[in-house]
PDB file of C-alpha atoms in Angstrom:
ATOM      1  CA  UNK A   1     -28.030 -16.392   2.770  1.00 48.00           C
ATOM      2  CA  UNK A   2     -26.307 -17.106   5.928  1.00 52.00           C
ATOM      3  CA  UNK A   3     -23.629 -18.454   4.993  1.00 51.00           C
ATOM      4  CA  UNK A   4     -23.131 -15.455   3.026  1.00 49.00           C
ATOM      5  CA  UNK A   5     -23.343 -12.571   5.769  1.00 52.00           C
ATOM      6  CA  UNK A   6     -21.146 -14.665   7.647  1.00 57.00           C
ATOM      7  CA  UNK A   7     -18.269 -14.361   5.020  1.00 53.00           C
ATOM      8  CA  UNK A   8     -19.098 -11.079   4.639  1.00 53.00           C
ATOM      9  CA  UNK A   9     -19.085 -10.474   8.099  1.00 57.00           C
ATOM     10  CA  UNK A  10     -15.558 -12.319   8.303  1.00 56.00           C
ATOM     11  CA  UNK A  11     -14.270 -10.182   5.687  1.00 55.00           C
ATOM     12  CA  UNK A  12     -14.776  -6.895   7.376  1.00 56.00           C
ATOM     13  CA  UNK A  13     -13.609  -8.248  10.966  1.00 60.00           C
ATOM     14  CA  UNK A  14     -10.604 -10.175  10.563  1.00 62.00           C
ATOM     15  CA  UNK A  15      -8.321  -7.966   8.926  1.00 66.00           C
ATOM     16  CA  UNK A  16      -9.166  -4.942  11.296  1.00 62.00           C
ATOM     17  CA  UNK A  17      -8.769  -7.721  14.395  1.00 63.00           C
ATOM     18  CA  UNK A  18      -5.685  -8.635  12.970  1.00 64.00           C
ATOM     19  CA  UNK A  19      -4.414  -5.127  12.262  1.00 64.00           C
ATOM     20  CA  UNK A  20      -5.268  -4.452  15.914  1.00 61.00           C
ATOM     21  CA  UNK A  21      -3.516  -7.095  16.937  1.00 62.00           C
ATOM     22  CA  UNK A  22      -0.536  -5.978  15.010  1.00 62.00           C
ATOM     23  CA  UNK A  23      -0.812  -2.003  16.769  1.00 59.00           C
ATOM     24  CA  UNK A  24      -1.021  -3.716  20.421  1.00 58.00           C
ATOM     25  CA  UNK A  25       1.643  -6.054  19.787  1.00 57.00           C
ATOM     26  CA  UNK A  26       4.050  -3.608  17.831  1.00 59.00           C
ATOM     27  CA  UNK A  27       3.349  -1.018  20.898  1.00 62.00           C
ATOM     28  CA  UNK A  28       4.114  -3.812  23.807  1.00 66.00           C
ATOM     29  CA  UNK A  29       7.061  -4.861  22.543  1.00 75.00           C
ATOM     30  CA  UNK A  30       8.462  -1.122  21.689  1.00 71.00           C
ATOM     31  CA  UNK A  31       7.958  -0.615  25.579  1.00 74.00           C
ATOM     32  CA  UNK A  32       9.163  -3.420  26.601  1.00 80.00           C
ATOM     33  CA  UNK A  33      12.838  -2.569  25.057  1.00 83.00           C
ATOM     34  CA  UNK A  34      12.734   1.007  25.946  1.00 82.00           C
ATOM     35  CA  UNK A  35      11.792  -0.231  29.806  1.00 85.00           C
ATOM     36  CA  UNK A  36      15.199  -2.731  29.011  1.00 89.00           C
ATOM     37  CA  UNK A  37      17.588  -0.084  27.786  1.00 88.00           C
ATOM     38  CA  UNK A  38      16.495   1.855  30.304  1.00 87.00           C
ATOM     39  CA  UNK A  39      17.992  -0.093  32.517  1.00 89.00           C
ATOM     40  CA  UNK A  40      20.520  -1.354  31.223  1.00 89.00           C
ATOM     41  CA  UNK A  41      21.735   0.766  28.991  1.00 90.00           C
ATOM     42  CA  UNK A  42      25.126   2.834  28.782  1.00 91.00           C
ATOM     43  CA  UNK A  43      24.144   7.025  29.666  1.00 92.00           C
ATOM     44  CA  UNK A  44      25.455   8.636  25.935  1.00 92.00           C
ATOM     45  CA  UNK A  45      24.746  12.290  25.227  1.00 93.00           C
ATOM     46  CA  UNK A  46      23.558  13.004  21.489  1.00 93.00           C
ATOM     47  CA  UNK A  47      22.607  15.144  18.802  1.00 93.00           C
ATOM     48  CA  UNK A  48      19.645  15.740  16.634  1.00 93.00           C
ATOM     49  CA  UNK A  49      20.254  16.016  13.593  1.00 94.00           C
ATOM     50  CA  UNK A  50      17.251  15.565  12.051  1.00 93.00           C
ATOM     51  CA  UNK A  51      13.233  14.527  13.231  1.00 90.00           C
ATOM     52  CA  UNK A  52      10.559  13.285  11.508  1.00 89.00           C
ATOM     53  CA  UNK A  53       6.884  12.380  12.583  1.00 87.00           C
ATOM     54  CA  UNK A  54       5.997   8.987  12.448  1.00 80.00           C
ATOM     55  CA  UNK A  55       2.314   7.577  11.748  1.00 75.00           C
ATOM     56  CA  UNK A  56       1.977   6.408  15.408  1.00 74.00           C
ATOM     57  CA  UNK A  57      -0.167   8.403  18.169  1.00 76.00           C
ATOM     58  CA  UNK A  58      -0.741   7.304  21.749  1.00 72.00           C
ATOM     59  CA  UNK A  59      -3.235   8.767  23.798  1.00 70.00           C
ATOM     60  CA  UNK A  60      -2.978   8.073  27.841  1.00 65.00           C
ATOM     61  CA  UNK A  61      -5.324  10.143  29.617  1.00 63.00           C
ATOM     62  CA  UNK A  62      -5.414  13.611  28.653  1.00 66.00           C
ATOM     63  CA  UNK A  63      -1.636  13.605  26.921  1.00 73.00           C
ATOM     64  CA  UNK A  64      -0.943  12.475  23.694  1.00 82.00           C
ATOM     65  CA  UNK A  65       2.147  10.668  22.135  1.00 81.00           C
ATOM     66  CA  UNK A  66       3.772  10.828  18.949  1.00 84.00           C
ATOM     67  CA  UNK A  67       5.736   8.784  16.805  1.00 85.00           C
ATOM     68  CA  UNK A  68       9.417  10.662  16.043  1.00 88.00           C
ATOM     69  CA  UNK A  69      12.158   9.335  14.281  1.00 91.00           C
ATOM     70  CA  UNK A  70      15.174  10.776  14.955  1.00 92.00           C
ATOM     71  CA  UNK A  71      18.700  11.064  13.108  1.00 94.00           C
ATOM     72  CA  UNK A  72      21.269  11.198  16.165  1.00 94.00           C
ATOM     73  CA  UNK A  73      24.804  11.843  16.604  1.00 95.00           C
ATOM     74  CA  UNK A  74      26.066   9.660  19.373  1.00 94.00           C
ATOM     75  CA  UNK A  75      28.693  10.706  21.465  1.00 92.00           C
ATOM     76  CA  UNK A  76      29.583   7.561  23.542  1.00 92.00           C
ATOM     77  CA  UNK A  77      32.113   8.565  26.720  1.00 89.00           C
ATOM     78  CA  UNK A  78      35.326   7.431  25.807  1.00 88.00           C
ATOM     79  CA  UNK A  79      33.975   6.223  22.339  1.00 89.00           C
ATOM     80  CA  UNK A  80      34.090   7.776  18.666  1.00 93.00           C
ATOM     81  CA  UNK A  81      31.108   9.371  17.597  1.00 94.00           C
ATOM     82  CA  UNK A  82      28.968   7.653  15.025  1.00 96.00           C
ATOM     83  CA  UNK A  83      25.005   8.129  13.755  1.00 95.00           C
ATOM     84  CA  UNK A  84      21.934   6.124  14.621  1.00 94.00           C
ATOM     85  CA  UNK A  85      18.325   6.279  14.159  1.00 94.00           C
ATOM     86  CA  UNK A  86      16.035   6.059  16.740  1.00 90.00           C
ATOM     87  CA  UNK A  87      11.940   5.807  16.923  1.00 88.00           C
ATOM     88  CA  UNK A  88      10.340   6.456  19.755  1.00 86.00           C
ATOM     89  CA  UNK A  89       6.800   7.950  21.330  1.00 84.00           C
ATOM     90  CA  UNK A  90       7.371  11.777  22.950  1.00 83.00           C
ATOM     91  CA  UNK A  91       5.116  13.923  24.763  1.00 83.00           C
ATOM     92  CA  UNK A  92       3.774  16.863  22.737  1.00 84.00           C
ATOM     93  CA  UNK A  93       4.841  19.109  24.885  1.00 84.00           C
ATOM     94  CA  UNK A  94       8.531  17.990  24.645  1.00 83.00           C
ATOM     95  CA  UNK A  95       8.700  17.932  20.647  1.00 85.00           C
ATOM     96  CA  UNK A  96       9.490  21.771  20.072  1.00 86.00           C
ATOM     97  CA  UNK A  97      12.850  20.390  22.711  1.00 86.00           C
ATOM     98  CA  UNK A  98      13.951  17.520  20.047  1.00 87.00           C
ATOM     99  CA  UNK A  99      14.214  19.974  16.762  1.00 89.00           C
ATOM    100  CA  UNK A 100      17.735  20.101  14.921  1.00 92.00           C
ATOM    101  CA  UNK A 101      20.617  21.271  17.208  1.00 91.00           C
ATOM    102  CA  UNK A 102      19.306  19.989  20.407  1.00 90.00           C
ATOM    103  CA  UNK A 103      20.975  17.982  23.222  1.00 90.00           C
ATOM    104  CA  UNK A 104      19.724  14.648  24.071  1.00 90.00           C
ATOM    105  CA  UNK A 105      20.507  11.989  26.474  1.00 91.00           C
ATOM    106  CA  UNK A 106      20.602   8.476  25.545  1.00 91.00           C
ATOM    107  CA  UNK A 107      20.700   4.938  27.115  1.00 92.00           C
ATOM    108  CA  UNK A 108      23.020   2.729  24.977  1.00 93.00           C
ATOM    109  CA  UNK A 109      22.809  -1.295  24.038  1.00 93.00           C
ATOM    110  CA  UNK A 110      25.942  -2.430  25.559  1.00 91.00           C
ATOM    111  CA  UNK A 111      25.560  -5.547  23.293  1.00 91.00           C
ATOM    112  CA  UNK A 112      24.403  -3.547  20.144  1.00 91.00           C
ATOM    113  CA  UNK A 113      25.408   0.589  20.095  1.00 91.00           C
ATOM    114  CA  UNK A 114      22.585   0.518  17.802  1.00 91.00           C
ATOM    115  CA  UNK A 115      19.794   0.118  19.605  1.00 91.00           C
ATOM    116  CA  UNK A 116      19.238   3.830  21.254  1.00 91.00           C
ATOM    117  CA  UNK A 117      16.482   4.933  24.470  1.00 89.00           C
ATOM    118  CA  UNK A 118      16.379   8.443  24.390  1.00 89.00           C
ATOM    119  CA  UNK A 119      16.646   9.274  28.874  1.00 87.00           C
ATOM    120  CA  UNK A 120      16.166  13.103  28.496  1.00 82.00           C
ATOM    121  CA  UNK A 121      15.843  15.481  26.242  1.00 83.00           C
ATOM    122  CA  UNK A 122      17.406  19.393  26.477  1.00 72.00           C
ATOM    123  CA  UNK A 123      19.347  22.282  25.098  1.00 52.00           C
ATOM    124  CA  UNK A 124      22.421  22.136  27.035  1.00 47.00           C
ATOM    125  CA  UNK A 125      25.921  22.123  25.675  1.00 44.00           C
ATOM    126  CA  UNK A 126      27.517  19.477  23.647  1.00 47.00           C
ATOM    127  CA  UNK A 127      30.046  17.710  25.428  1.00 45.00           C
ATOM    128  CA  UNK A 128      32.682  16.895  23.409  1.00 44.00           C
ATOM    129  CA  UNK A 129      33.173  13.779  21.746  1.00 43.00           C
ATOM    130  CA  UNK A 130      36.631  12.758  23.820  1.00 39.00           C
ATOM    131  CA  UNK A 131      35.312  13.518  26.992  1.00 42.00           C
ATOM    132  CA  UNK A 132      35.144  10.950  30.147  1.00 42.00           C
ATOM    133  CA  UNK A 133      32.978  11.577  33.494  1.00 46.00           C
ATOM    134  CA  UNK A 134      35.635  12.574  36.059  1.00 43.00           C
ATOM    135  CA  UNK A 135      37.595  10.111  37.562  1.00 40.00           C
ATOM    136  CA  UNK A 136      37.554  10.297  41.671  1.00 39.00           C
ATOM    137  CA  UNK A 137      40.977   9.260  41.774  1.00 36.00           C
ATOM    138  CA  UNK A 138      41.971  11.843  38.920  1.00 42.00           C
ATOM    139  CA  UNK A 139      42.313   9.161  35.647  1.00 40.00           C
ATOM    140  CA  UNK A 140      40.175   8.403  33.204  1.00 41.00           C
ATOM    141  CA  UNK A 141      38.079   5.116  33.556  1.00 43.00           C
ATOM    142  CA  UNK A 142      38.454   2.198  31.272  1.00 44.00           C
ATOM    143  CA  UNK A 143      37.227   2.217  28.310  1.00 44.00           C
ATOM    144  CA  UNK A 144      34.103  -0.484  28.218  1.00 45.00           C
ATOM    145  CA  UNK A 145      33.869  -2.708  24.470  1.00 46.00           C
ATOM    146  CA  UNK A 146      30.157  -2.624  23.020  1.00 47.00           C
ATOM    147  CA  UNK A 147      28.943  -6.568  23.747  1.00 48.00           C
ATOM    148  CA  UNK A 148      31.096  -6.783  26.982  1.00 44.00           C
ATOM    149  CA  UNK A 149      29.327  -7.067  30.343  1.00 44.00           C
ATOM    150  CA  UNK A 150      28.510  -3.657  31.862  1.00 45.00           C
ATOM    151  CA  UNK A 151      31.232  -2.398  34.052  1.00 38.00           C
ATOM    152  CA  UNK A 152      30.388  -0.891  37.014  1.00 37.00           C
ATOM    153  CA  UNK A 153      32.458   2.197  37.010  1.00 34.00           C
ATOM    154  CA  UNK A 154      29.212   4.889  36.011  1.00 40.00           C
ATOM    155  CA  UNK A 155      29.854   5.580  32.730  1.00 42.00           C
ATOM    156  CA  UNK A 156      28.028   8.447  32.502  1.00 42.00           C
ATOM    157  CA  UNK A 157      26.318  10.983  34.814  1.00 42.00           C
ATOM    158  CA  UNK A 158      22.912   9.490  35.496  1.00 48.00           C
ATOM    159  CA  UNK A 159      21.082  12.470  33.873  1.00 51.00           C
ATOM    160  CA  UNK A 160      23.410  15.190  32.126  1.00 58.00           C
ATOM    161  CA  UNK A 161      22.236  19.104  33.638  1.00 58.00           C
ATOM    162  CA  UNK A 162      19.718  20.591  31.931  1.00 61.00           C
ATOM    163  CA  UNK A 163      18.028  17.274  30.842  1.00 70.00           C
ATOM    164  CA  UNK A 164      14.342  16.707  31.300  1.00 73.00           C
ATOM    165  CA  UNK A 165      13.421  13.260  31.728  1.00 71.00           C
ATOM    166  CA  UNK A 166      10.998  11.667  29.146  1.00 72.00           C
ATOM    167  CA  UNK A 167       7.999   9.544  30.016  1.00 63.00           C
ATOM    168  CA  UNK A 168       7.980   6.893  27.815  1.00 61.00           C
ATOM    169  CA  UNK A 169       4.814   6.389  26.562  1.00 61.00           C
ATOM    170  CA  UNK A 170       2.532   3.336  28.645  1.00 59.00           C
ATOM    171  CA  UNK A 171      -0.530   2.072  27.642  1.00 57.00           C
ATOM    172  CA  UNK A 172      -2.511   0.533  30.672  1.00 56.00           C
ATOM    173  CA  UNK A 173      -3.946  -2.890  30.454  1.00 60.00           C
ATOM    174  CA  UNK A 174      -7.870  -1.269  31.187  1.00 58.00           C
ATOM    175  CA  UNK A 175      -7.366   1.243  28.270  1.00 56.00           C
ATOM    176  CA  UNK A 176      -5.873  -2.026  26.137  1.00 59.00           C
ATOM    177  CA  UNK A 177      -9.059  -3.723  26.978  1.00 63.00           C
ATOM    178  CA  UNK A 178     -11.566  -1.060  26.177  1.00 64.00           C
ATOM    179  CA  UNK A 179      -9.983  -0.326  22.908  1.00 62.00           C
ATOM    180  CA  UNK A 180     -10.423  -4.117  21.615  1.00 64.00           C
ATOM    181  CA  UNK A 181     -13.551  -3.865  23.660  1.00 67.00           C
ATOM    182  CA  UNK A 182     -14.617  -0.795  21.436  1.00 65.00           C
ATOM    183  CA  UNK A 183     -13.799  -1.961  18.023  1.00 66.00           C
ATOM    184  CA  UNK A 184     -15.301  -5.751  18.987  1.00 65.00           C
ATOM    185  CA  UNK A 185     -18.560  -3.659  19.193  1.00 64.00           C
ATOM    186  CA  UNK A 186     -18.221  -1.369  16.392  1.00 60.00           C
ATOM    187  CA  UNK A 187     -16.977  -5.152  13.905  1.00 62.00           C
ATOM    188  CA  UNK A 188     -20.660  -6.391  15.829  1.00 63.00           C
ATOM    189  CA  UNK A 189     -22.751  -3.681  14.576  1.00 60.00           C
ATOM    190  CA  UNK A 190     -21.073  -4.044  11.644  1.00 58.00           C
ATOM    191  CA  UNK A 191     -21.916  -7.226  10.887  1.00 59.00           C
ATOM    192  CA  UNK A 192     -25.744  -7.001  11.894  1.00 57.00           C
ATOM    193  CA  UNK A 193     -25.807  -3.735   9.388  1.00 54.00           C
ATOM    194  CA  UNK A 194     -24.718  -6.034   6.792  1.00 57.00           C
ATOM    195  CA  UNK A 195     -27.457  -9.113   8.333  1.00 58.00           C
ATOM    196  CA  UNK A 196     -30.166  -6.496   8.719  1.00 54.00           C
ATOM    197  CA  UNK A 197     -29.749  -5.363   4.993  1.00 54.00           C
ATOM    198  CA  UNK A 198     -29.243  -8.535   3.281  1.00 59.00           C
ATOM    199  CA  UNK A 199     -33.213  -9.520   5.012  1.00 58.00           C
ATOM    200  CA  UNK A 200     -34.870  -7.272   3.788  1.00 53.00           C
ATOM    201  CA  UNK A 201     -33.393  -7.483   0.656  1.00 51.00           C
ATOM    202  CA  UNK A 202     -34.456 -11.370   0.920  1.00 54.00           C
ATOM    203  CA  UNK A 203     -37.965 -10.463   2.081  1.00 55.00           C
ATOM    204  CA  UNK A 204     -38.580  -7.007  -0.661  1.00 52.00           C
ATOM    205  CA  UNK A 205     -41.194  -7.442  -3.114  1.00 54.00           C
ATOM    206  CA  UNK A 206     -40.725  -8.615  -6.583  1.00 51.00           C
ATOM    207  CA  UNK A 207     -40.011  -5.985  -8.977  1.00 52.00           C
ATOM    208  CA  UNK A 208     -41.477  -6.178 -12.329  1.00 54.00           C
ATOM    209  CA  UNK A 209     -39.466  -8.033 -14.311  1.00 56.00           C
ATOM    210  CA  UNK A 210     -37.693  -9.545 -11.958  1.00 53.00           C
ATOM    211  CA  UNK A 211     -37.418 -13.775 -11.493  1.00 53.00           C
ATOM    212  CA  UNK A 212     -39.622 -14.708  -8.453  1.00 52.00           C
ATOM    213  CA  UNK A 213     -38.158 -15.635  -5.101  1.00 48.00           C
ATOM    214  CA  UNK A 214     -37.386 -19.152  -4.342  1.00 47.00           C
ATOM    215  CA  UNK A 215     -40.203 -20.052  -2.570  1.00 43.00           C
ATOM    216  CA  UNK A 216     -43.122 -18.205  -5.145  1.00 43.00           C
ATOM    217  CA  UNK A 217     -40.952 -20.518  -7.923  1.00 45.00           C
ATOM    218  CA  UNK A 218     -41.580 -23.147  -5.387  1.00 42.00           C
ATOM    219  CA  UNK A 219     -45.544 -22.867  -4.954  1.00 45.00           C
ATOM    220  CA  UNK A 220     -45.669 -22.152  -8.512  1.00 47.00           C
ATOM    221  CA  UNK A 221     -44.240 -25.242  -9.723  1.00 60.00           C
ATOM    222  CA  UNK A 222     -46.960 -27.688  -7.241  1.00 81.00           C
ATOM    223  CA  UNK A 223     -49.789 -25.508  -8.922  1.00 78.00           C
ATOM    224  CA  UNK A 224     -48.768 -26.336 -12.095  1.00 79.00           C
ATOM    225  CA  UNK A 225     -47.768 -29.804 -11.135  1.00 81.00           C
ATOM    226  CA  UNK A 226     -51.438 -30.284  -9.730  1.00 82.00           C
ATOM    227  CA  UNK A 227     -52.978 -28.793 -13.541  1.00 78.00           C
ATOM    228  CA  UNK A 228     -51.096 -31.845 -15.318  1.00 79.00           C
ATOM    229  CA  UNK A 229     -52.154 -34.438 -13.053  1.00 82.00           C
ATOM    230  CA  UNK A 230     -55.578 -33.301 -13.821  1.00 80.00           C
ATOM    231  CA  UNK A 231     -55.388 -32.680 -17.236  1.00 78.00           C
ATOM    232  CA  UNK A 232     -54.014 -36.105 -17.496  1.00 78.00           C
ATOM    233  CA  UNK A 233     -56.574 -37.810 -15.327  1.00 77.00           C
ATOM    234  CA  UNK A 234     -59.634 -35.738 -18.065  1.00 70.00           C
ATOM    235  CA  UNK A 235     -57.454 -38.040 -20.571  1.00 72.00           C
ATOM    236  CA  UNK A 236     -57.310 -41.240 -19.484  1.00 69.00           C
ATOM    237  CA  UNK A 237     -53.836 -40.882 -18.419  1.00 62.00           C
ATOM    238  CA  UNK A 238     -52.047 -39.980 -21.394  1.00 60.00           C
ATOM    239  CA  UNK A 239     -50.100 -36.726 -19.799  1.00 58.00           C
ATOM    240  CA  UNK A 240     -47.909 -35.606 -23.308  1.00 61.00           C
ATOM    241  CA  UNK A 241     -50.077 -33.017 -24.019  1.00 61.00           C
ATOM    242  CA  UNK A 242     -50.360 -31.525 -20.559  1.00 67.00           C
ATOM    243  CA  UNK A 243     -46.527 -31.155 -19.830  1.00 67.00           C
ATOM    244  CA  UNK A 244     -46.703 -28.311 -21.085  1.00 67.00           C
ATOM    245  CA  UNK A 245     -48.004 -26.157 -18.204  1.00 63.00           C
ATOM    246  CA  UNK A 246     -45.101 -27.345 -16.062  1.00 65.00           C
ATOM    247  CA  UNK A 247     -42.318 -25.887 -18.570  1.00 66.00           C
ATOM    248  CA  UNK A 248     -40.620 -23.164 -17.107  1.00 62.00           C
ATOM    249  CA  UNK A 249     -42.310 -19.724 -17.483  1.00 65.00           C
ATOM    250  CA  UNK A 250     -46.045 -20.362 -17.133  1.00 70.00           C
ATOM    251  CA  UNK A 251     -47.643 -18.725 -14.793  1.00 75.00           C
ATOM    252  CA  UNK A 252     -49.931 -19.454 -11.666  1.00 76.00           C
ATOM    253  CA  UNK A 253     -52.494 -18.197 -12.851  1.00 76.00           C
ATOM    254  CA  UNK A 254     -52.767 -19.468 -16.329  1.00 74.00           C
ATOM    255  CA  UNK A 255     -51.932 -22.625 -14.212  1.00 77.00           C
ATOM    256  CA  UNK A 256     -55.099 -22.227 -11.544  1.00 78.00           C
ATOM    257  CA  UNK A 257     -57.292 -21.476 -14.855  1.00 76.00           C
ATOM    258  CA  UNK A 258     -56.555 -24.714 -16.447  1.00 75.00           C
ATOM    259  CA  UNK A 259     -56.604 -26.931 -13.317  1.00 77.00           C
ATOM    260  CA  UNK A 260     -60.282 -26.050 -12.756  1.00 78.00           C
ATOM    261  CA  UNK A 261     -61.443 -26.537 -16.705  1.00 76.00           C
ATOM    262  CA  UNK A 262     -60.013 -30.074 -15.770  1.00 74.00           C
ATOM    263  CA  UNK A 263     -61.706 -30.277 -12.572  1.00 78.00           C
ATOM    264  CA  UNK A 264     -64.944 -29.206 -14.015  1.00 76.00           C
ATOM    265  CA  UNK A 265     -64.279 -31.432 -17.343  1.00 74.00           C
ATOM    266  CA  UNK A 266     -62.928 -34.773 -14.710  1.00 72.00           C
ATOM    267  CA  UNK A 267     -66.474 -33.798 -12.389  1.00 74.00           C
ATOM    268  CA  UNK A 268     -68.501 -34.334 -15.464  1.00 69.00           C
ATOM    269  CA  UNK A 269     -67.581 -37.025 -16.544  1.00 68.00           C
ATOM    270  CA  UNK A 270     -67.468 -38.674 -13.050  1.00 71.00           C
ATOM    271  CA  UNK A 271     -63.886 -38.725 -12.237  1.00 76.00           C
ATOM    272  CA  UNK A 272     -61.797 -36.864  -9.786  1.00 77.00           C
ATOM    273  CA  UNK A 273     -58.635 -34.615 -10.028  1.00 78.00           C
ATOM    274  CA  UNK A 274     -56.581 -34.962  -6.511  1.00 71.00           C
TER     275      UNK A 274
END
């Protein structure tokens, strides 16, 4: 029974722990990638073409961050516009500012323009696709090629006018530890409940018509075997007709009555049953 309880508990616990590891690991990787793009990415304006809700919600303190899937038209400075998709966590207070037609500020990975990070939100005017930031010498800055080292000419404004910075969702280490401990505690409770339930089933009285527990079956077998031995003693060593008492289905009461009769018969003949 202990093996059964262990197997049931593992079947319940292991998938949940794997799911928690997958969620927390994916969130940590997404946060690290966002921080990297905000640090090294090339800023560019973009227009929201469509918005869809994702399947994740992260609560940090009193704030909730919702996962959004944004369809964007990115207009990098000095480059042709292109369509891209960005999945990110955004504060629920900034979700209304990310409706179709809104202008946002993104950071583009210099090595892969499909990788974006949301830097700011707003509803300001969308610059033209060929617009370039003003050069202090009156000439257009050189065009940066994707995949090349980032040029230090200021590939765009650090924050576009009217843009509100987006605060990336971060889960403190204490919150992660608390979440894991809470889940482990819940799973331990589930395991204890399963164990208690199986113990109650194991120790419950036998219902009418049900098979007796293993311990009771062993006790009945010993009693019937004693009756068989006493019968053999009375019969002078021939136990052929006595073996029926040890057959399956013979009750303890029947064996006890037979044993009492054989014991009296053995005593009357000067013999003794073990």
